[in-house]
mmCIF file of C-alpha atoms in Angstrom:
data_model
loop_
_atom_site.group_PDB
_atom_site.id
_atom_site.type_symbol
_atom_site.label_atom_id
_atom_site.label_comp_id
_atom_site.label_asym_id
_atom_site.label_seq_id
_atom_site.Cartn_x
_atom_site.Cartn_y
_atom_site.Cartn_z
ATOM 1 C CA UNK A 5 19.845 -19.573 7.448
ATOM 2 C CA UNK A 6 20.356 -18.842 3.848
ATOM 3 C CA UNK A 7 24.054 -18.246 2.716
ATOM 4 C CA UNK A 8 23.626 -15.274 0.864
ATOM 5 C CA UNK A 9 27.642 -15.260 -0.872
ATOM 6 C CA UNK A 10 28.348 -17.397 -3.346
ATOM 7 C CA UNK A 11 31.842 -19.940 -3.286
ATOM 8 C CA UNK A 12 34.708 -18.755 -4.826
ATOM 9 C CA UNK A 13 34.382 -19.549 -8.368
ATOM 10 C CA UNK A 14 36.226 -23.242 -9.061
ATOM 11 C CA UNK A 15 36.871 -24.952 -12.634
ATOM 12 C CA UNK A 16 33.332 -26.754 -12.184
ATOM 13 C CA UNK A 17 31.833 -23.432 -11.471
ATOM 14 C CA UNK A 18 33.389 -21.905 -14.654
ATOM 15 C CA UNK A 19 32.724 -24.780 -16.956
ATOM 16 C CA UNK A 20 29.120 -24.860 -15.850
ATOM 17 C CA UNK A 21 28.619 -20.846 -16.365
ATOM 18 C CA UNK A 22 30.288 -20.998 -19.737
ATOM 19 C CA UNK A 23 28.257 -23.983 -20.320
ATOM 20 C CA UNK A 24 24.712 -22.352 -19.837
ATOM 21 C CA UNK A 25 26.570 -19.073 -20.881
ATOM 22 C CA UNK A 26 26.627 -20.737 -24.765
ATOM 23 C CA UNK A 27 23.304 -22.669 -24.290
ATOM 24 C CA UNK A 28 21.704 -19.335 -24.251
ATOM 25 C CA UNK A 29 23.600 -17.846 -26.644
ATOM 26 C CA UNK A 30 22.826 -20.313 -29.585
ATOM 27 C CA UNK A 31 19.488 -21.057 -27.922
ATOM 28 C CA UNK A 32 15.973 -18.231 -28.824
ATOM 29 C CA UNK A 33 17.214 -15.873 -26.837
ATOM 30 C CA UNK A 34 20.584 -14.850 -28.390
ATOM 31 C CA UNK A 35 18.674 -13.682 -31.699
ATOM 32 C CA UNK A 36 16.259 -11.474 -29.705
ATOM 33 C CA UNK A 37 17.101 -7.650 -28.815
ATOM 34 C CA UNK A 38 17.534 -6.778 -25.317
ATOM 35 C CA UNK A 39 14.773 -6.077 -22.621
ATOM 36 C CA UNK A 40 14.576 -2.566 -22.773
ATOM 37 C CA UNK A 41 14.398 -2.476 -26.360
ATOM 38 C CA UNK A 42 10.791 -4.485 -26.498
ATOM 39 C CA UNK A 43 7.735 -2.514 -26.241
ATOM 40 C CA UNK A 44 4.901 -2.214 -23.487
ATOM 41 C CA UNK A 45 5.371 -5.311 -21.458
ATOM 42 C CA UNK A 46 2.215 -7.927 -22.076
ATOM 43 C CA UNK A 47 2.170 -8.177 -17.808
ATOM 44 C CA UNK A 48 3.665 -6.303 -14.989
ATOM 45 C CA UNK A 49 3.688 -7.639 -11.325
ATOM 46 C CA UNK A 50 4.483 -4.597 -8.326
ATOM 47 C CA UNK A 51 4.745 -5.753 -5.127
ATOM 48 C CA UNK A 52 2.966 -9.418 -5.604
ATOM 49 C CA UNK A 53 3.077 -11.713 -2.383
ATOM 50 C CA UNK A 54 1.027 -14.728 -2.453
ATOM 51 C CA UNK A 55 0.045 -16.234 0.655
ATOM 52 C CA UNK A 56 -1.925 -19.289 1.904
ATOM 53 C CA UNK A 57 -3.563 -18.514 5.228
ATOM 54 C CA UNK A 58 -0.366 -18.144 7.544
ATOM 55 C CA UNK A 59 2.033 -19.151 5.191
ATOM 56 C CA UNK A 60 3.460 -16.717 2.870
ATOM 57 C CA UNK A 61 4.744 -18.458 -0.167
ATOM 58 C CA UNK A 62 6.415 -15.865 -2.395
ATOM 59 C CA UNK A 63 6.430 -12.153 -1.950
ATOM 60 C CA UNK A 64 7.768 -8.617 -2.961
ATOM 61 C CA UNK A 65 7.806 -9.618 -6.307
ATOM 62 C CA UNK A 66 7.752 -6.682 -9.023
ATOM 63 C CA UNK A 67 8.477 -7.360 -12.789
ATOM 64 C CA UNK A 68 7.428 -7.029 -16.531
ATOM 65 C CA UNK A 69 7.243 -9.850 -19.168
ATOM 66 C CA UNK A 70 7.910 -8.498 -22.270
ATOM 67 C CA UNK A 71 5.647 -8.981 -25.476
ATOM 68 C CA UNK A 72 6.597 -11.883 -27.617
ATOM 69 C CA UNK A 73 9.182 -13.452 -25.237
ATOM 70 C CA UNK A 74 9.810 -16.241 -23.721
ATOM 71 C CA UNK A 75 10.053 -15.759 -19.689
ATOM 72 C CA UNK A 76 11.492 -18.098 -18.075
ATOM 73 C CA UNK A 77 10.868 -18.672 -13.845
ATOM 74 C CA UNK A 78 13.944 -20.598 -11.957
ATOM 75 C CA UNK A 79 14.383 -21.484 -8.753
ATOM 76 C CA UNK A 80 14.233 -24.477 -6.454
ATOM 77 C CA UNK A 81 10.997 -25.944 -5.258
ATOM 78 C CA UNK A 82 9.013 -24.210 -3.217
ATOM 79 C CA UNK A 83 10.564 -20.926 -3.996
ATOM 80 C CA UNK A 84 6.937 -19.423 -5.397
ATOM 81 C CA UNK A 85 7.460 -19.437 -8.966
ATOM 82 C CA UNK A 86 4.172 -21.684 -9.566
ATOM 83 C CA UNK A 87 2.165 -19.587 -7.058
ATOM 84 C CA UNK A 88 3.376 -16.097 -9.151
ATOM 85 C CA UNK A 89 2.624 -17.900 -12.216
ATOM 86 C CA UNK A 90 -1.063 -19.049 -11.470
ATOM 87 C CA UNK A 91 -1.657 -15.922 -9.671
ATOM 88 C CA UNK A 92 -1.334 -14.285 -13.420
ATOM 89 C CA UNK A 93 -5.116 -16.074 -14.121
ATOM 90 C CA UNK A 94 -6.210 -15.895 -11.252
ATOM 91 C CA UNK A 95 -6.081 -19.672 -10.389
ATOM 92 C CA UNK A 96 -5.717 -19.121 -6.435
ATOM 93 C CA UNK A 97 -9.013 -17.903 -6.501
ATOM 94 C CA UNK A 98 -9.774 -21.650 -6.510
ATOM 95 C CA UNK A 99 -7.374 -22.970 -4.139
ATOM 96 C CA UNK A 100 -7.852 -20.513 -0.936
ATOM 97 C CA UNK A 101 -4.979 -18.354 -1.914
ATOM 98 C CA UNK A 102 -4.572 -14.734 -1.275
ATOM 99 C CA UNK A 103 -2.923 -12.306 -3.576
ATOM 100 C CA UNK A 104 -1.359 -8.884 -2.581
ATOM 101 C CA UNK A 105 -0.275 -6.331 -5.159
ATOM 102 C CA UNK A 106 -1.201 -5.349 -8.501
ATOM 103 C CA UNK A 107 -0.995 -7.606 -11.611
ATOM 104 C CA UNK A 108 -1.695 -5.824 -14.671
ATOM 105 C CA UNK A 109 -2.239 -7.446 -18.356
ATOM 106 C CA UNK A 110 -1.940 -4.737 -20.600
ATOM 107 C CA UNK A 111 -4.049 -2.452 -19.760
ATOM 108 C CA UNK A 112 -6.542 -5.016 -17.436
ATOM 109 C CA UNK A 113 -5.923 -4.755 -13.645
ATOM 110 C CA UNK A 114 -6.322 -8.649 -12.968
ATOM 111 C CA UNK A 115 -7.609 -8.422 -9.523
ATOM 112 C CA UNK A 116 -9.606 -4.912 -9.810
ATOM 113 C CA UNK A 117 -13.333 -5.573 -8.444
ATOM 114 C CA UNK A 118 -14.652 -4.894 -11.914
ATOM 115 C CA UNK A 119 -12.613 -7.383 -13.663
ATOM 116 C CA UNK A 120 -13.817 -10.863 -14.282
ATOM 117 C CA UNK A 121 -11.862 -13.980 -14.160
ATOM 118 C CA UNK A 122 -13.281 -15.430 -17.114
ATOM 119 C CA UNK A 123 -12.228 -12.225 -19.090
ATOM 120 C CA UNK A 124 -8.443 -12.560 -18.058
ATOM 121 C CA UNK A 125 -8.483 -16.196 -18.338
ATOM 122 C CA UNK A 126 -10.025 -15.268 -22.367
ATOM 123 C CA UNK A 127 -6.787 -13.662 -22.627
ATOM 124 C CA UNK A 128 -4.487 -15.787 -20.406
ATOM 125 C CA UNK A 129 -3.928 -19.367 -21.328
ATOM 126 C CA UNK A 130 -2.559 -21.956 -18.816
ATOM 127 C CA UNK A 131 -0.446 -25.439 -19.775
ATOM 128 C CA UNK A 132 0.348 -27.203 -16.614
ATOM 129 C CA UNK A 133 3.312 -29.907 -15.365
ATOM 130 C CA UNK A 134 1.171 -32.988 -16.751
ATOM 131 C CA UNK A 135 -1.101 -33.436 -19.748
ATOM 132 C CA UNK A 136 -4.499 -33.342 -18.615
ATOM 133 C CA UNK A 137 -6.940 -33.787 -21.706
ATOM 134 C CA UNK A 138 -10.124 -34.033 -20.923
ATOM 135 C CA UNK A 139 -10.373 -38.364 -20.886
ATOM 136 C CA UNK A 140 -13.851 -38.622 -22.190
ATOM 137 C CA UNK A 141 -13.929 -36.088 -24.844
ATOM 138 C CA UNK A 142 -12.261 -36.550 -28.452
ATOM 139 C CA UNK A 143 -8.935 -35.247 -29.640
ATOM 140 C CA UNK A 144 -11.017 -32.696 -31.989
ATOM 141 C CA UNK A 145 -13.564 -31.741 -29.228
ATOM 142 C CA UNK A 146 -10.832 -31.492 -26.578
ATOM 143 C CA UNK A 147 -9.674 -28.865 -28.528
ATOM 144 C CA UNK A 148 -12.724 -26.067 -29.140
ATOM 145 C CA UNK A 149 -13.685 -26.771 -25.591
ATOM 146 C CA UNK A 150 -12.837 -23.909 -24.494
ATOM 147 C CA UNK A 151 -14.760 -21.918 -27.403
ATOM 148 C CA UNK A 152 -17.688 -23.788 -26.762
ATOM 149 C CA UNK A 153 -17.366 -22.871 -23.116
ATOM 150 C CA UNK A 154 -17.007 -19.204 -24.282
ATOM 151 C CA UNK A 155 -20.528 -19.653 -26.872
ATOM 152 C CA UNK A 156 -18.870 -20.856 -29.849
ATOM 153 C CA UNK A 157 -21.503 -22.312 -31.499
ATOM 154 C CA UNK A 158 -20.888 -22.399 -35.510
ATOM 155 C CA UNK A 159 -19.505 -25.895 -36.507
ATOM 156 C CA UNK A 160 -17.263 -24.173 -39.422
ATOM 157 C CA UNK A 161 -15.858 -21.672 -36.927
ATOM 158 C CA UNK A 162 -15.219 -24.370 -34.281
ATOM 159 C CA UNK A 163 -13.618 -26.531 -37.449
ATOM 160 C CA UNK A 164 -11.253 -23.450 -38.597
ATOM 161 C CA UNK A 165 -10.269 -22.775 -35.544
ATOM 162 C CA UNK A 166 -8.985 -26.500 -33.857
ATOM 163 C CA UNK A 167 -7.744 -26.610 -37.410
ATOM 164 C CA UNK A 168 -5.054 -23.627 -36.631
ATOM 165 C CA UNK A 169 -4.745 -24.161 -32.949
ATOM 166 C CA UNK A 170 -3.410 -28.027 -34.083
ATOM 167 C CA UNK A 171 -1.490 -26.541 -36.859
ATOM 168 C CA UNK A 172 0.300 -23.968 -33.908
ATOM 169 C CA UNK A 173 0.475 -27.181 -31.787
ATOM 170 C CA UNK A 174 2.746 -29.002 -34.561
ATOM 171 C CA UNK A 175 0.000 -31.588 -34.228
ATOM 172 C CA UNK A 176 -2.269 -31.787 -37.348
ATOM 173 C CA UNK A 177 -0.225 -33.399 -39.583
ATOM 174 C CA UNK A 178 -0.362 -36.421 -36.947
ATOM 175 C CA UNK A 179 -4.106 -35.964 -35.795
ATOM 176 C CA UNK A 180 -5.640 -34.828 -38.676
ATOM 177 C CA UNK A 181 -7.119 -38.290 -40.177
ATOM 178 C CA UNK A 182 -8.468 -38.974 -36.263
ATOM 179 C CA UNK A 183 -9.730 -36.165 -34.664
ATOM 180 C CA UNK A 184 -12.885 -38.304 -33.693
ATOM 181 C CA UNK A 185 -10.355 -40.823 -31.588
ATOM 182 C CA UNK A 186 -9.864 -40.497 -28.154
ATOM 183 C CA UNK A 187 -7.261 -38.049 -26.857
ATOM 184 C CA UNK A 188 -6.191 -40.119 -24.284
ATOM 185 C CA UNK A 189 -5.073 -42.279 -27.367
ATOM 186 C CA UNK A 190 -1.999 -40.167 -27.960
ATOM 187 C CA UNK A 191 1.536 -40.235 -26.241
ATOM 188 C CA UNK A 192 2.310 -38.481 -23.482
ATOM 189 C CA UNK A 193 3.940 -35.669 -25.462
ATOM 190 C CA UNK A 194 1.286 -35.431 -28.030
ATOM 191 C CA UNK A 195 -1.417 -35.328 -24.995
ATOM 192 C CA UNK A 196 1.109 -32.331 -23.744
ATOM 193 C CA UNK A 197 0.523 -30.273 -27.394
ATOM 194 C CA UNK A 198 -3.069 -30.963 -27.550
ATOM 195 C CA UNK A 199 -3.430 -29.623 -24.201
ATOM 196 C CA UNK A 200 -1.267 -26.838 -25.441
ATOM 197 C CA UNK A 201 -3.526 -26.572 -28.978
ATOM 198 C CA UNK A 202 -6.170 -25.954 -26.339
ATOM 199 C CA UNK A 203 -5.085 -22.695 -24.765
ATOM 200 C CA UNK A 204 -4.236 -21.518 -27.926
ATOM 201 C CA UNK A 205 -7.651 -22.044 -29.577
ATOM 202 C CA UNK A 206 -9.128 -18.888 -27.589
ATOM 203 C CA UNK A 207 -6.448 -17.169 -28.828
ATOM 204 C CA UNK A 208 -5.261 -16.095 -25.842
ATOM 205 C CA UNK A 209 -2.114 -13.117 -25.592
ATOM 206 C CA UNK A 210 -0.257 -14.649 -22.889
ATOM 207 C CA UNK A 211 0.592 -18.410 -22.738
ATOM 208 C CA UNK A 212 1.132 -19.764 -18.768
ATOM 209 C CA UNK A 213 3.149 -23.308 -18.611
ATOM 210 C CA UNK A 214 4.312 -24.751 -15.554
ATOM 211 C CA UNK A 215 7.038 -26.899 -16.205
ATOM 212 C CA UNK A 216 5.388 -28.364 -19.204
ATOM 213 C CA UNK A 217 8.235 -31.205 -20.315
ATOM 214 C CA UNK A 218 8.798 -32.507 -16.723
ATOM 215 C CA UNK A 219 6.495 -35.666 -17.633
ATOM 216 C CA UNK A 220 7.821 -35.637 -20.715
ATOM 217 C CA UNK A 221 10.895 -38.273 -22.044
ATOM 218 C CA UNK A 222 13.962 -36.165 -24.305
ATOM 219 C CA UNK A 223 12.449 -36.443 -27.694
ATOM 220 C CA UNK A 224 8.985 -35.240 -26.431
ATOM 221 C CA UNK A 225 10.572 -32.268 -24.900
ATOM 222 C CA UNK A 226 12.249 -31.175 -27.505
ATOM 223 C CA UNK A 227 9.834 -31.011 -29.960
ATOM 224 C CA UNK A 228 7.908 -29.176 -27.059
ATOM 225 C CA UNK A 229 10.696 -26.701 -26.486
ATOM 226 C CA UNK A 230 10.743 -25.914 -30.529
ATOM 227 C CA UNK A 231 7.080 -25.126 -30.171
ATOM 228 C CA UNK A 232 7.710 -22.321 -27.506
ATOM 229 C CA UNK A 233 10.487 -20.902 -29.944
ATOM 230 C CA UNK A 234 7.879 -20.794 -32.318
ATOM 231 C CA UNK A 235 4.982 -19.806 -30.518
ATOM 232 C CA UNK A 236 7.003 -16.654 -29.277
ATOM 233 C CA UNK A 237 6.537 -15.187 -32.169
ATOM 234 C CA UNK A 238 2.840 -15.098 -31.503
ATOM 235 C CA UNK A 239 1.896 -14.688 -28.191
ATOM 236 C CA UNK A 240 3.911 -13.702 -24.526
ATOM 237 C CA UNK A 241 5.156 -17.173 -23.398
ATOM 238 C CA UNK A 242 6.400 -17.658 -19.177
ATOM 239 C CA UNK A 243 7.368 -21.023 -17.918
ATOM 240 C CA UNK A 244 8.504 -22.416 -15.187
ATOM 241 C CA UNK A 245 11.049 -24.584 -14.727
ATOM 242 C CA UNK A 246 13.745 -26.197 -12.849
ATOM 243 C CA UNK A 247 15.639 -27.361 -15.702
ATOM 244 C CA UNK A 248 18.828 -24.918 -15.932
ATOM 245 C CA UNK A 249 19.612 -25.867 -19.681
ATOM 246 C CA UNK A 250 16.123 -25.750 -21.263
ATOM 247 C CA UNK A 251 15.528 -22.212 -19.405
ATOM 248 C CA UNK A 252 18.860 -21.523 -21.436
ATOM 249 C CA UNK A 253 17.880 -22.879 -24.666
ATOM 250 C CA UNK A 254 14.313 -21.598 -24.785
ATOM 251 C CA UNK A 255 14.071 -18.073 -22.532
ATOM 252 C CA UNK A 256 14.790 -14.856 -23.967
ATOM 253 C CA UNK A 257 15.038 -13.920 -20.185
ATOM 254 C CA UNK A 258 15.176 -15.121 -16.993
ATOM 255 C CA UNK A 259 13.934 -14.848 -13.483
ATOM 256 C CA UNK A 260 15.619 -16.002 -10.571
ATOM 257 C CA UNK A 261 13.145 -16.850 -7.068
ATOM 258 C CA UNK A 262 14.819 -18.050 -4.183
ATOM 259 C CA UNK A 263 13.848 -18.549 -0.357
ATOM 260 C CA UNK A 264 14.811 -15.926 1.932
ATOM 261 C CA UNK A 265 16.273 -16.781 5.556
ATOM 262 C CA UNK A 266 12.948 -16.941 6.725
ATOM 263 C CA UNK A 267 11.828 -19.506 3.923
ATOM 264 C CA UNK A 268 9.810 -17.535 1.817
ATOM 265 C CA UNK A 269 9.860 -17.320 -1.836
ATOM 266 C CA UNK A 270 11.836 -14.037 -3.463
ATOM 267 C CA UNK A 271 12.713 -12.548 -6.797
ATOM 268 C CA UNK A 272 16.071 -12.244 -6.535
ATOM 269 C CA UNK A 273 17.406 -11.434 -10.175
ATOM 270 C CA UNK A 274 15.638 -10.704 -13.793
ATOM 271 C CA UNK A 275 17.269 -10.310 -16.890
ATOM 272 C CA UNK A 276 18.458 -11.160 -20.192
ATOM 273 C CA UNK A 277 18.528 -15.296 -20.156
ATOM 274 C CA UNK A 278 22.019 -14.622 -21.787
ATOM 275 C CA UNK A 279 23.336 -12.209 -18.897
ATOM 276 C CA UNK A 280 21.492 -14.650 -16.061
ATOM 277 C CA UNK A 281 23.959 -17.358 -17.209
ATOM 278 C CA UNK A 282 26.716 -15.859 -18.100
ATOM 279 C CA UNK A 283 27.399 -12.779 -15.979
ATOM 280 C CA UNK A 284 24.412 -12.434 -13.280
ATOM 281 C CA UNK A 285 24.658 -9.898 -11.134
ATOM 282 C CA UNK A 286 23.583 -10.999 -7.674
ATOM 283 C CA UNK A 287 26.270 -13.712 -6.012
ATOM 284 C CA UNK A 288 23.122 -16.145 -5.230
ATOM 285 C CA UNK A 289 21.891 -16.309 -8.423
ATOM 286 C CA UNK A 290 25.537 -17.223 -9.780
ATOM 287 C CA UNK A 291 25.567 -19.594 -6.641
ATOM 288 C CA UNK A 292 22.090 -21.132 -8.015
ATOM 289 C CA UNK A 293 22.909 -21.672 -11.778
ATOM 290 C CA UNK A 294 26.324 -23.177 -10.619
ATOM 291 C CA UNK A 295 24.570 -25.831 -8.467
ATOM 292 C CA UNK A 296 26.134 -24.341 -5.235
ATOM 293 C CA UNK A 297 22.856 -23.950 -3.240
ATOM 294 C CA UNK A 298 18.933 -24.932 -4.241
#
């Protein structure tokens, strides 16, 4: 059974609070108004459980990702943050999952009978734990794919708009003389921000990326987690990730998923990334951060 009480705080407890504590306060977040001062949240989940035939893998989740932030889902593995997260587009459709509850993108109920998946995934882009490029196609044509798969047709729109999507990417200035090349030519990390260039090029509103720098070596991911600073000002970012200190230096908040006794996946705690690390206000989510259980 889970132990739902944290330890009494010790001087590796405190140092490691205070620690993630001033991560997030010099990190994106700190500069970023509070939660309920943001406007109409880009997505809302009420009463989400995702389940895959018996198994239940996360449910009773409710919450609202605020435009232009960056959302960041914690929790140890097999928690359900990736099944919330790909439940967003629709991706279980695919795999045999089943989603209860109402998602909402804006206005758009995701899983309404009248609501295609193509048209939330036009809105709803999707980076996932490893690069995947597409290995036969070059770095240029890896990037309009998606607006080609959408009808895209006119060479000098398709040109214009890998053009931006690279520039988002902070990749043109390195891919600019060799778009014909390969994309399977680049490093890891620049494979990762192509892959990202290539959700953006729809232009989606929402930006999906499941623990996109765990392939990744330091330098890659840093460059990757300046990009999501950036790219917050654009677009509703949510990632998920098991790294404590990048959630701190890159989420302007912060959800907490842990298993319950009975081993399914819960939202336990959501807040400012600030608060989540420095004063949270459920005892397992301070026993989490600290390292005490997960």
């Amino acid at each position: 059974m889970t132990d739902r009480s944290a330890p009494a705080p010790d001087a590796t407890t405190a140092t490691l609070t205070a620690t993630l504590a001033e991560e997030a306060r010099q990190g994106h977040g700190a500069r970023r108004p509070a939660l309920e001062l943001m406007g109409p949240p880009a997505v809302t989940l009420r009463d989400v459980a995702v389940s895959f035939g018996d198994h239940v893998a996360v449910r009773d989740t409710t919450l609202a990702l605020a435009t232009n932030r960056v959302t960041a889902l914690v929790g140890p593995s097999g928690c359900g943050k990736t099944s919330v997260l790909r439940a967003v587009n629709r991706l279980h459709d695919h795999t045999g999952g089943k989603v209860d509850g109402t998602i909402r993108l804006g206005d758009i109920d995701v899983y309404a009978s009248d609501t295609s998946p193509e048209l939330v995934r036009s809105k709803v882009g999707m980076v996932f734990q490893r690069p995947n490029p597409f290995p036969t196609m070059s770095i240029f044509d890896n990037v309009v794919a998606g607006l080609r798969f959408n009808g895209v047709r006119s060479k000098a729109l398709l040109a214009e708009a890998g053009e931006a999507a690279l520039r988002h990417a902070a990749l043109w200035d390195i891919v600019k003389d060799r778009l014909r090349d390969p994309a399977v030519r680049l490093s890891g990390g620049q494979q990762q921000r192509l892959c990202i260039a290539r959700a953006l090029a729809v232009e989606p509103e929402v930006l999906l990326m499941d623990e996109p720098c765990s392939a990744l070596d330091p330098v890659a991911t840093r460059k990757i987690e300046a990009l999501i600073t950036e790219l917050a000002q654009h677009l509703t970012v949510v990632i998920v990730t098991h790294n404590m200190f990048q959630a701190a230096r890159v989420s302007d908040d912060t959800a907490v998923f842990l298993l319950g006794e009975d081993r399914v996946g819960e939202l336990v705690e959501m807040g400012p990334t600030s608060e989540i690390f420095g004063s949270p206000r459920d005892e397992r989510t301070l026993a989490y951060v600290t390292g005490h259980i997960g």
